[in-house]
Amino acid sequence: MDYQWQEKTEYLLSRRQEVLAGGGEDRIARQHESGKLTARERIEALFDDGTFVEINDMISSRATDFGMDRKKRTGDGVVTGYGRIHGRIAFVASQDFTVGGGSLGEAHAMKICRAMDKALEMKVPFISINDSGGARIEEGIDSLSGYADIFYRNTIASGVIPQISVILGPCAGGACYSPAITDFIFMNEETSQMYITGPAVVKSVTGEIISSSDLGGASVHSSVSGVSHFVYPDDLSCINGVRRLMGYLPQNNGEIPMTVEGRKTDRSAVLTDIVPGDSKKAYDVRRVIDAFADAGTFFEVQPDFAKNLVVGFARLSGEVIGIVANQSQYMAGSLEINASDKGARFIRFCDCFNIPLLTLVDVPAFLPGSQQEHGGIIRHGAKMLFAYAEATVPKISLIMRKAYGGAYIAMNSKGIGADIVYAWPIAEIAVMGAAGAVSIIGKKEIAKAEDPTAKKEELLNAYNSRFMNPYIAAEHGYVDEVILPEETRERIAGAFQMLKTKKQIRPVKKHGNIPL
């Protein structure tokens, strides 16, 4: 090797070392002391071993105002590139808090946008790992424009490729809106923060003193606001959660999820022990799912938000399905504002990415009350109706117990577009419960009776016998088959196999106007 080759090679290697060094040993040590992995350690955990390829590693900020030193900004606070997860390509942008606090400037945003553009071009998932102090003040409007460029790409890619955001540090101000547009948000329960206005601003405007974690920590967003979908105790478990989720998702909207060898353990026979015949008694619907789904495959989404509705992914004979289920342990499984939003968003995601839907129905009503009415339950509940009616993937419903009123319709009824509806023998499909119905339609008879109590009991028995069962619905074609609990897995799996070639043509339009 001649002198010039040697000199140029040594310079390249030194630049590579500069890139890999990030913000330097001291800042990396502080990152670890705060309980966080570095940007590159997170990427290493995310991708299959040895598959990550970095792109645009030497891009640096062009800004020199306010004493900014370009030499200290190689890579500009974000690592971008691609690798394989479960053998399949995905792109990533991982913000590096050790370089300028991971702040976003023109070059930083450009690196992220280039990775997003390539992910969309290749039709593969994009994962954003957020750990940033926010917009780089020194770069002014260029920072704000950078966020706009990212938001625009998030929106264009929505419904085309899966987009996952992982919040592993601060994510404040306008930066929050990129994760909010993506499909799923993961948070670390110790270090993640998301808020539009920080504690100082809240104090100056309202006088309220509040910590950043109380304002926008993982516990708040997983259980109160519903912003976050998954929460884990540390960075590594969070990244492993992303890897698990990726196993349920296709690469893009033109593909279907991976099929694996099915674990055919069928425990449907225990369903009669799990679900009480008395519709007033509660049970855990997740035990129902575990009884017929492939063993250990149910992956719940937003488990701590709107607990009256359970949503998540599972496998049935090795193939991915999305599940929406009423949870009788909370609010008796009724639908309300938060559950409607949660369900509608999950349904629409599954429809975007060709994931068949199974709905487990045990719903007494939309939750009544002035708080719900004033909060817009009409508007929010309509989202569920819209999402199910809009979805063209295979849709199967199983009515387990109660299916009353408008909530029955909203839980993927035949009229709203269900392909197949099953019901167990204990199912009750009616406008309302027997007591409420008799108090209205039997009011005059009860009032005239010599013994009103006896008359009411007589009418209740008659109503229960005539209407509180699945057979009238089956006779009228709203239920396709009344099945025994032990037949549940066999029927559902068989129906999904039958529906695999379903094609549904809808009127040509730009897009529907969902009641947001």
Coordinates of C-alpha atoms in Angstrom, one line a residue:
M1 CA 0.0 0.0 0.0
D2 CA 1.5 3.3 -1.0
Y3 CA 1.6 6.4 1.2
Q4 CA -1.5 8.0 -0.1
W5 CA -3.6 4.9 0.3
Q6 CA -2.3 4.4 3.8
E7 CA -3.0 8.0 4.7
K8 CA -6.6 8.0 3.3
T9 CA -7.3 4.6 4.9
E10 CA -6.1 5.8 8.3
Y11 CA -8.2 8.9 8.0
L12 CA -11.4 6.9 7.1
L13 CA -10.8 4.6 10.1
S14 CA -10.3 7.5 12.4
R15 CA -13.6 9.1 11.2
R16 CA -15.4 5.8 11.7
Q17 CA -14.1 5.7 15.3
E18 CA -15.3 9.2 15.8
V19 CA -18.8 8.1 14.6
L20 CA -18.8 5.1 16.9
A21 CA -17.6 7.1 19.9
G22 CA -20.8 9.1 19.9
G23 CA -20.6 11.8 22.6
G24 CA -17.6 10.3 24.2
E25 CA -16.9 8.0 27.2
D26 CA -18.1 10.4 29.8
R27 CA -21.5 11.0 28.2
I28 CA -21.9 7.3 27.5
A29 CA -21.2 6.6 31.2
R30 CA -23.8 9.1 32.2
Q31 CA -26.3 7.5 29.8
H32 CA -25.7 4.1 31.5
E33 CA -25.9 5.7 35.0
S34 CA -29.3 7.0 34.1
G35 CA -30.5 3.5 33.4
K36 CA -30.4 3.9 29.6
L37 CA -28.7 2.0 26.8
T38 CA -26.9 4.0 24.1
A39 CA -28.4 4.5 20.6
R40 CA -26.1 1.8 19.2
E41 CA -26.7 -0.7 22.0
R42 CA -30.4 -0.4 21.4
I43 CA -29.9 -1.1 17.7
E44 CA -27.7 -4.1 18.5
A45 CA -30.5 -5.5 20.7
L46 CA -33.2 -4.8 18.1
F47 CA -31.7 -6.5 15.1
D48 CA -30.6 -10.1 14.4
D49 CA -27.0 -10.5 15.3
G50 CA -24.6 -8.9 12.8
T51 CA -27.2 -7.7 10.4
F52 CA -27.3 -3.9 11.0
V53 CA -25.9 -1.7 8.3
E54 CA -25.5 2.0 9.1
I55 CA -26.3 4.7 6.5
N56 CA -25.3 8.4 6.4
D57 CA -23.0 7.8 9.3
M58 CA -20.9 11.0 8.8
I59 CA -23.7 13.5 8.1
S60 CA -23.1 16.5 10.4
S61 CA -24.9 19.8 11.2
R62 CA -23.9 22.7 9.0
A63 CA -24.8 25.2 11.7
T64 CA -22.1 27.2 13.4
D65 CA -24.1 29.8 15.3
F66 CA -23.9 30.1 19.0
G67 CA -20.6 28.4 19.1
M68 CA -21.7 25.1 17.7
D69 CA -18.7 22.9 16.8
R70 CA -19.3 20.7 13.8
K71 CA -16.5 18.3 14.8
K72 CA -18.4 17.3 17.9
R73 CA -21.5 16.6 15.9
T74 CA -20.5 13.8 13.5
G75 CA -23.6 11.8 12.9
D76 CA -25.6 14.7 14.3
G77 CA -27.2 12.8 17.2
V78 CA -29.0 10.0 15.4
V79 CA -28.0 6.6 14.1
T80 CA -29.9 5.4 11.0
G81 CA -29.8 2.2 8.9
Y82 CA -31.3 -1.2 8.3
G83 CA -31.0 -4.7 9.5
R84 CA -33.1 -7.9 9.9
I85 CA -35.6 -8.8 12.6
H86 CA -36.6 -12.5 12.5
G87 CA -34.8 -12.6 9.2
R88 CA -36.8 -9.7 7.6
I89 CA -35.5 -6.2 6.7
A90 CA -36.5 -3.2 8.8
F91 CA -35.2 0.4 8.9
V92 CA -34.4 2.3 12.1
A93 CA -33.6 5.7 13.4
S94 CA -32.1 5.7 16.9
Q95 CA -31.5 9.1 18.6
D96 CA -28.2 9.5 20.4
F97 CA -28.7 11.5 23.6
T98 CA -24.9 11.5 24.2
V99 CA -24.5 13.8 21.1
G100 CA -26.1 17.2 21.8
G101 CA -28.8 15.6 23.9
G102 CA -30.1 13.9 20.7
S103 CA -31.6 17.3 19.7
L104 CA -33.1 17.5 16.3
G105 CA -31.7 19.9 13.7
E106 CA -31.7 20.0 9.9
A107 CA -29.1 17.3 9.3
H108 CA -30.6 15.1 12.1
A109 CA -34.0 15.3 10.5
M110 CA -32.6 14.7 7.0
K111 CA -31.0 11.4 8.2
I112 CA -34.3 10.2 9.7
C113 CA -36.3 11.2 6.6
R114 CA -33.9 9.4 4.3
A115 CA -34.3 6.2 6.3
M116 CA -38.1 6.6 6.2
D117 CA -38.1 7.2 2.5
K118 CA -36.1 4.1 1.9
A119 CA -38.3 2.0 4.2
L120 CA -41.4 3.2 2.3
E121 CA -39.7 2.6 -1.1
M122 CA -38.7 -1.0 0.0
K123 CA -42.1 -1.6 1.7
V124 CA -40.6 -2.6 5.0
P125 CA -41.3 -1.5 8.6
F126 CA -39.7 1.6 10.1
I127 CA -38.8 1.8 13.8
S128 CA -38.0 5.1 15.5
I129 CA -36.2 5.1 18.9
N130 CA -36.7 8.4 20.6
D131 CA -34.3 9.8 23.2
S132 CA -34.0 13.5 22.5
G133 CA -34.0 16.9 24.2
G134 CA -36.2 18.2 21.4
A135 CA -35.8 20.8 18.7
R136 CA -32.3 22.2 18.5
I137 CA -32.8 25.8 19.5
E138 CA -29.5 26.9 17.7
E139 CA -30.9 25.9 14.4
G140 CA -34.3 27.7 14.8
I141 CA -36.8 27.2 12.0
D142 CA -34.7 24.5 10.4
S143 CA -35.4 22.3 13.4
L144 CA -39.2 22.9 13.2
S145 CA -39.1 22.2 9.5
G146 CA -37.3 19.0 10.2
Y147 CA -40.2 17.8 12.4
A148 CA -42.7 18.7 9.7
D149 CA -40.8 16.6 7.2
I150 CA -40.9 13.7 9.6
F151 CA -44.6 14.1 10.4
Y152 CA -45.5 14.2 6.7
R153 CA -43.6 11.0 6.0
N154 CA -45.3 9.3 9.0
T155 CA -48.6 10.2 7.5
I156 CA -47.8 9.1 3.9
A157 CA -46.4 5.7 5.2
S158 CA -49.4 5.1 7.5
G159 CA -51.3 2.0 6.4
V160 CA -48.6 1.1 3.9
I161 CA -45.8 -0.1 6.3
P162 CA -45.8 -0.8 10.0
Q163 CA -44.4 2.2 12.0
I164 CA -43.3 1.6 15.6
S165 CA -42.1 4.3 18.0
V166 CA -39.9 3.4 21.0
I167 CA -39.7 6.1 23.7
L168 CA -36.6 5.5 25.8
G169 CA -36.0 9.0 27.2
P170 CA -37.5 12.4 26.8
C171 CA -39.8 13.1 23.9
A172 CA -41.3 16.6 24.4
G173 CA -43.1 19.3 22.5
G174 CA -43.7 18.8 18.8
A175 CA -41.6 15.7 18.8
C176 CA -44.5 13.8 20.4
Y177 CA -46.5 14.0 17.3
S178 CA -44.4 11.7 15.2
P179 CA -44.9 8.7 17.6
A180 CA -48.6 9.7 17.9
I181 CA -49.0 9.2 14.1
T182 CA -47.3 5.8 14.1
D183 CA -49.0 2.5 14.8
F184 CA -47.6 1.5 18.2
I185 CA -45.7 3.2 21.0
F186 CA -43.4 1.5 23.4
M187 CA -42.2 3.1 26.7
N188 CA -39.7 2.4 29.4
E189 CA -41.6 2.8 32.8
E190 CA -38.5 4.4 34.4
T191 CA -37.1 6.8 31.8
S192 CA -39.7 7.6 29.2
Q193 CA -41.4 10.9 29.1
M194 CA -43.9 12.4 26.6
Y195 CA -45.6 15.7 26.9
I196 CA -46.4 18.7 24.7
T197 CA -45.7 21.4 27.4
G198 CA -43.2 20.7 30.2
P199 CA -43.5 21.1 33.9
A200 CA -42.1 24.6 33.8
V201 CA -44.6 25.8 31.3
V202 CA -47.5 24.1 33.2
K203 CA -46.3 25.9 36.4
S204 CA -46.0 29.3 34.7
V205 CA -49.5 29.1 33.1
T206 CA -51.5 27.3 35.8
G207 CA -49.4 27.6 38.9
E208 CA -49.6 23.8 39.2
I209 CA -46.3 22.1 40.4
I210 CA -46.0 18.7 38.7
S211 CA -43.1 16.3 37.9
S212 CA -42.3 15.3 34.4
S213 CA -43.2 11.7 35.2
D214 CA -46.6 12.6 36.5
L215 CA -47.1 14.9 33.5
G216 CA -46.2 12.4 30.9
G217 CA -44.5 9.3 32.2
A218 CA -45.2 5.7 31.0
S219 CA -47.7 5.0 33.7
V220 CA -49.8 8.0 32.7
H221 CA -49.8 7.2 29.0
S222 CA -50.4 3.5 29.4
S223 CA -53.4 3.8 31.8
V224 CA -54.8 7.3 31.6
S225 CA -54.2 9.0 28.2
G226 CA -54.0 5.8 26.1
V227 CA -51.1 7.3 24.2
S228 CA -48.8 4.3 24.9
H229 CA -49.5 0.7 23.8
F230 CA -46.7 -1.2 25.6
V231 CA -44.7 -0.5 28.8
Y232 CA -41.6 -2.4 29.9
P233 CA -39.3 -2.0 33.0
D234 CA -36.1 -1.2 31.0
D235 CA -34.6 -0.5 27.6
L236 CA -33.7 -4.1 26.8
S237 CA -37.1 -5.6 27.7
C238 CA -38.7 -2.8 25.7
I239 CA -36.6 -3.6 22.6
N240 CA -37.4 -7.3 23.0
G241 CA -41.1 -6.3 23.1
V242 CA -40.7 -4.7 19.8
R243 CA -39.1 -7.8 18.4
R244 CA -42.0 -9.9 19.7
L245 CA -44.5 -7.5 18.1
M246 CA -42.7 -7.7 14.8
G247 CA -43.3 -11.4 14.7
Y248 CA -47.1 -10.7 14.3
L249 CA -46.8 -8.1 11.6
P250 CA -46.4 -8.3 7.8
Q251 CA -43.7 -6.3 6.1
N252 CA -46.3 -4.1 4.4
N253 CA -50.0 -3.8 3.4
G254 CA -49.5 -6.1 0.4
E255 CA -48.4 -9.0 2.5
I256 CA -49.7 -11.2 5.3
P257 CA -48.0 -12.0 8.6
M258 CA -45.5 -14.9 8.9
T259 CA -47.1 -18.3 9.5
V260 CA -45.3 -20.5 12.0
E261 CA -45.9 -24.1 13.0
G262 CA -49.1 -24.1 15.0
R263 CA -49.2 -25.2 18.6
K264 CA -52.5 -27.0 18.4
T265 CA -53.2 -27.4 22.1
D266 CA -57.0 -27.1 22.3
R267 CA -58.4 -26.4 25.7
S268 CA -61.9 -25.4 24.5
A269 CA -63.4 -28.0 26.8
V270 CA -62.5 -25.9 29.8
L271 CA -64.5 -22.9 28.6
T272 CA -67.6 -24.0 30.5
D273 CA -65.5 -23.8 33.6
I274 CA -64.2 -20.3 32.8
V275 CA -67.4 -18.6 31.7
P276 CA -70.2 -18.8 34.3
G277 CA -73.7 -19.4 32.9
D278 CA -75.0 -16.6 35.1
S279 CA -74.5 -13.5 33.0
K280 CA -74.1 -11.3 36.1
K281 CA -70.9 -13.1 37.1
A282 CA -67.6 -11.8 35.8
Y283 CA -64.6 -13.8 34.4
D284 CA -61.3 -13.0 32.7
V285 CA -61.8 -13.1 29.0
R286 CA -58.0 -13.6 28.5
R287 CA -58.5 -17.1 29.9
V288 CA -61.1 -17.7 27.2
I289 CA -58.5 -16.6 24.6
D290 CA -55.8 -18.8 26.1
A291 CA -58.2 -21.8 26.0
F292 CA -58.5 -21.9 22.2
A293 CA -55.5 -19.9 20.8
D294 CA -52.2 -21.5 20.1
A295 CA -50.5 -21.9 23.5
G296 CA -48.6 -18.8 24.7
T297 CA -49.3 -16.7 21.7
F298 CA -51.7 -14.0 22.9
F299 CA -50.0 -10.6 22.9
E300 CA -52.2 -8.0 24.5
V301 CA -52.1 -4.4 23.3
Q302 CA -52.8 -1.5 25.7
P303 CA -53.5 -3.9 28.7
D304 CA -53.8 -1.1 31.2
F305 CA -56.0 1.3 29.2
A306 CA -59.8 0.9 28.9
K307 CA -59.6 -2.5 30.6
N308 CA -63.3 -3.2 29.8
L309 CA -62.1 -4.1 26.2
V310 CA -59.2 -6.5 25.5
V311 CA -57.4 -6.3 22.2
G312 CA -54.3 -8.1 21.0
F313 CA -52.7 -10.5 18.6
A314 CA -52.7 -14.3 18.8
R315 CA -52.0 -17.3 16.6
L316 CA -54.5 -19.9 15.5
S317 CA -53.0 -22.9 13.8
G318 CA -49.9 -20.9 13.4
E319 CA -51.6 -18.0 11.6
V320 CA -51.9 -14.5 13.1
I321 CA -55.3 -13.1 14.1
G322 CA -56.4 -9.9 15.9
I323 CA -58.8 -10.3 18.8
V324 CA -61.3 -7.8 20.2
A325 CA -63.1 -8.9 23.4
N326 CA -65.4 -7.5 26.0
Q327 CA -63.9 -7.9 29.5
S328 CA -66.6 -8.5 32.1
Q329 CA -64.3 -7.9 35.0
Y330 CA -64.4 -4.1 34.2
M331 CA -67.6 -2.1 33.8
A332 CA -69.3 -5.5 33.1
G333 CA -67.6 -5.3 29.7
S334 CA -69.7 -2.3 28.5
L335 CA -68.4 0.0 25.8
E336 CA -67.5 3.6 26.7
I337 CA -65.4 6.4 25.2
N338 CA -61.9 5.0 25.8
A339 CA -62.8 1.4 24.9
S340 CA -64.4 2.7 21.6
D341 CA -61.2 4.5 20.7
K342 CA -59.0 1.6 21.7
G343 CA -61.1 -0.9 19.7
A344 CA -61.5 1.2 16.6
R345 CA -57.8 2.0 16.3
F346 CA -56.8 -1.7 16.7
I347 CA -59.5 -2.8 14.2
R348 CA -58.3 -0.4 11.6
F349 CA -54.6 -1.4 12.1
C350 CA -55.6 -5.1 11.5
D351 CA -57.5 -4.1 8.4
C352 CA -54.6 -2.1 7.1
F353 CA -52.2 -5.0 7.4
N354 CA -54.4 -8.0 6.4
I355 CA -54.8 -9.5 9.9
P356 CA -58.2 -11.3 10.3
L357 CA -60.4 -10.2 13.2
L358 CA -62.1 -12.3 15.8
T359 CA -64.6 -10.6 18.1
L360 CA -65.6 -12.2 21.4
V361 CA -68.9 -10.7 22.5
D362 CA -70.2 -10.3 26.0
V363 CA -71.5 -6.7 26.2
P364 CA -74.4 -5.3 28.1
A365 CA -74.5 -1.8 26.7
F366 CA -72.8 1.4 25.9
L367 CA -72.0 2.8 29.3
P368 CA -74.8 5.1 30.4
G369 CA -74.5 8.5 32.2
S370 CA -74.1 12.2 31.6
Q371 CA -70.3 12.0 31.8
Q372 CA -70.2 9.7 28.8
E373 CA -72.9 11.7 26.9
H374 CA -71.1 15.0 27.5
G375 CA -67.8 13.4 26.6
G376 CA -69.0 12.4 23.2
I377 CA -69.9 8.7 23.5
I378 CA -72.0 9.1 20.3
R379 CA -69.0 10.3 18.4
H380 CA -66.5 7.8 20.0
G381 CA -68.9 4.8 19.8
A382 CA -69.4 5.6 16.1
K383 CA -65.7 4.9 15.6
M384 CA -66.2 1.2 16.5
L385 CA -69.1 1.0 14.1
F386 CA -67.2 2.7 11.3
A387 CA -64.0 0.6 11.9
Y388 CA -65.8 -2.7 11.7
A389 CA -68.0 -1.7 8.7
E390 CA -64.9 -0.4 6.9
A391 CA -62.8 -3.4 7.5
T392 CA -62.5 -5.9 4.6
V393 CA -60.4 -8.6 6.3
P394 CA -62.1 -11.8 7.4
K395 CA -64.3 -11.0 10.4
I396 CA -65.7 -13.6 12.8
S397 CA -67.7 -13.1 15.9
L398 CA -68.5 -15.4 18.8
I399 CA -71.3 -14.3 21.1
M400 CA -70.5 -15.8 24.4
R401 CA -73.1 -14.4 26.7
K402 CA -74.7 -10.9 26.6
A403 CA -75.2 -9.1 23.3
Y404 CA -77.6 -6.2 24.0
G405 CA -78.7 -3.1 22.1
G406 CA -76.4 -0.8 20.2
A407 CA -73.4 -2.4 21.8
Y408 CA -74.3 -5.7 20.2
I409 CA -74.3 -4.0 16.8
A410 CA -71.0 -2.3 17.5
M411 CA -69.2 -5.6 18.4
N412 CA -69.1 -6.8 14.8
S413 CA -72.7 -8.0 14.3
K414 CA -73.9 -9.6 11.1
G415 CA -75.4 -6.4 10.0
I416 CA -72.2 -4.4 10.4
G417 CA -70.3 -6.8 8.2
A418 CA -69.3 -10.0 10.1
D419 CA -68.6 -12.9 7.8
I420 CA -69.5 -15.6 10.3
V421 CA -71.3 -15.2 13.6
Y422 CA -71.2 -18.1 16.2
A423 CA -73.0 -18.2 19.5
W424 CA -72.8 -20.4 22.5
P425 CA -76.1 -21.9 23.9
I426 CA -76.0 -19.4 26.9
A427 CA -75.9 -16.4 24.6
E428 CA -78.5 -13.7 25.1
I429 CA -79.1 -11.5 22.1
A430 CA -81.7 -8.8 22.7
V431 CA -82.4 -5.1 22.7
M432 CA -81.8 -5.1 26.5
G433 CA -81.8 -7.3 29.5
A434 CA -85.0 -9.1 30.6
A435 CA -85.6 -6.9 33.7
G436 CA -85.3 -3.7 31.7
A437 CA -87.4 -5.0 28.8
V438 CA -90.2 -6.3 31.1
S439 CA -90.3 -3.0 33.1
I440 CA -91.2 -1.2 29.8
I441 CA -93.3 -3.6 27.8
G442 CA -95.1 -5.2 30.8
K443 CA -95.6 -1.9 32.7
K444 CA -99.4 -1.8 32.3
E445 CA -99.9 -5.5 33.0
I446 CA -97.8 -5.4 36.1
A447 CA -99.7 -2.3 37.3
K448 CA -103.1 -3.9 36.8
A449 CA -102.2 -7.2 38.3
E450 CA -103.6 -8.3 41.7
D451 CA -100.1 -9.4 42.6
P452 CA -97.6 -7.2 40.8
T453 CA -94.6 -9.1 42.0
A454 CA -95.9 -12.4 40.8
K455 CA -96.9 -10.9 37.5
K456 CA -93.5 -9.4 37.0
E457 CA -91.8 -12.7 37.7
E458 CA -94.2 -14.4 35.2
L459 CA -93.3 -11.9 32.5
L460 CA -89.6 -12.2 33.2
N461 CA -89.7 -16.0 32.9
A462 CA -91.7 -15.7 29.6
Y463 CA -89.3 -13.1 28.2
N464 CA -86.3 -15.1 29.2
S465 CA -87.7 -18.2 27.6
R466 CA -88.7 -16.5 24.4
F467 CA -86.0 -14.0 23.8
M468 CA -82.9 -14.4 26.0
N469 CA -81.3 -17.1 23.8
P470 CA -79.4 -17.3 20.5
Y471 CA -82.1 -19.2 18.6
I472 CA -84.3 -16.4 17.3
A473 CA -81.2 -14.7 16.0
A474 CA -80.2 -18.0 14.4
E475 CA -83.6 -18.5 12.9
H476 CA -83.5 -15.0 11.4
G477 CA -80.0 -15.5 10.0
Y478 CA -78.1 -13.1 12.3
V479 CA -76.2 -16.1 13.9
D480 CA -74.7 -18.7 11.5
E481 CA -74.4 -21.5 14.0
V482 CA -75.0 -22.1 17.7
I483 CA -72.0 -24.1 18.9
L484 CA -70.8 -25.8 22.0
P485 CA -67.9 -24.2 23.8
E486 CA -65.7 -27.3 23.2
E487 CA -66.2 -26.8 19.4
T488 CA -64.9 -23.2 19.6
R489 CA -61.4 -23.6 18.3
E490 CA -62.4 -26.0 15.6
R491 CA -65.1 -23.8 14.2
I492 CA -63.2 -20.6 14.4
A493 CA -60.0 -22.0 12.8
G494 CA -62.1 -23.7 10.1
A495 CA -64.0 -20.5 9.3
F496 CA -60.8 -18.5 9.0
Q497 CA -59.3 -21.0 6.6
M498 CA -62.5 -20.8 4.5
L499 CA -62.2 -17.0 4.5
K500 CA -58.5 -16.8 3.5
T501 CA -59.4 -16.0 -0.1
K502 CA -62.0 -13.3 0.8
K503 CA -62.0 -10.3 -1.6
Q504 CA -64.4 -7.5 -1.0
I505 CA -64.7 -4.6 -3.5
R506 CA -65.9 -1.3 -2.1
P507 CA -67.0 1.9 -3.9
V508 CA -64.1 4.0 -5.2
K509 CA -63.3 7.0 -3.0
K510 CA -60.4 9.0 -1.7
H511 CA -61.0 7.8 1.9
G512 CA -63.9 7.6 4.4
N513 CA -64.6 10.3 6.9
I514 CA -64.3 8.4 10.2
P515 CA -66.0 10.4 13.1
L516 CA -62.7 11.5 14.8

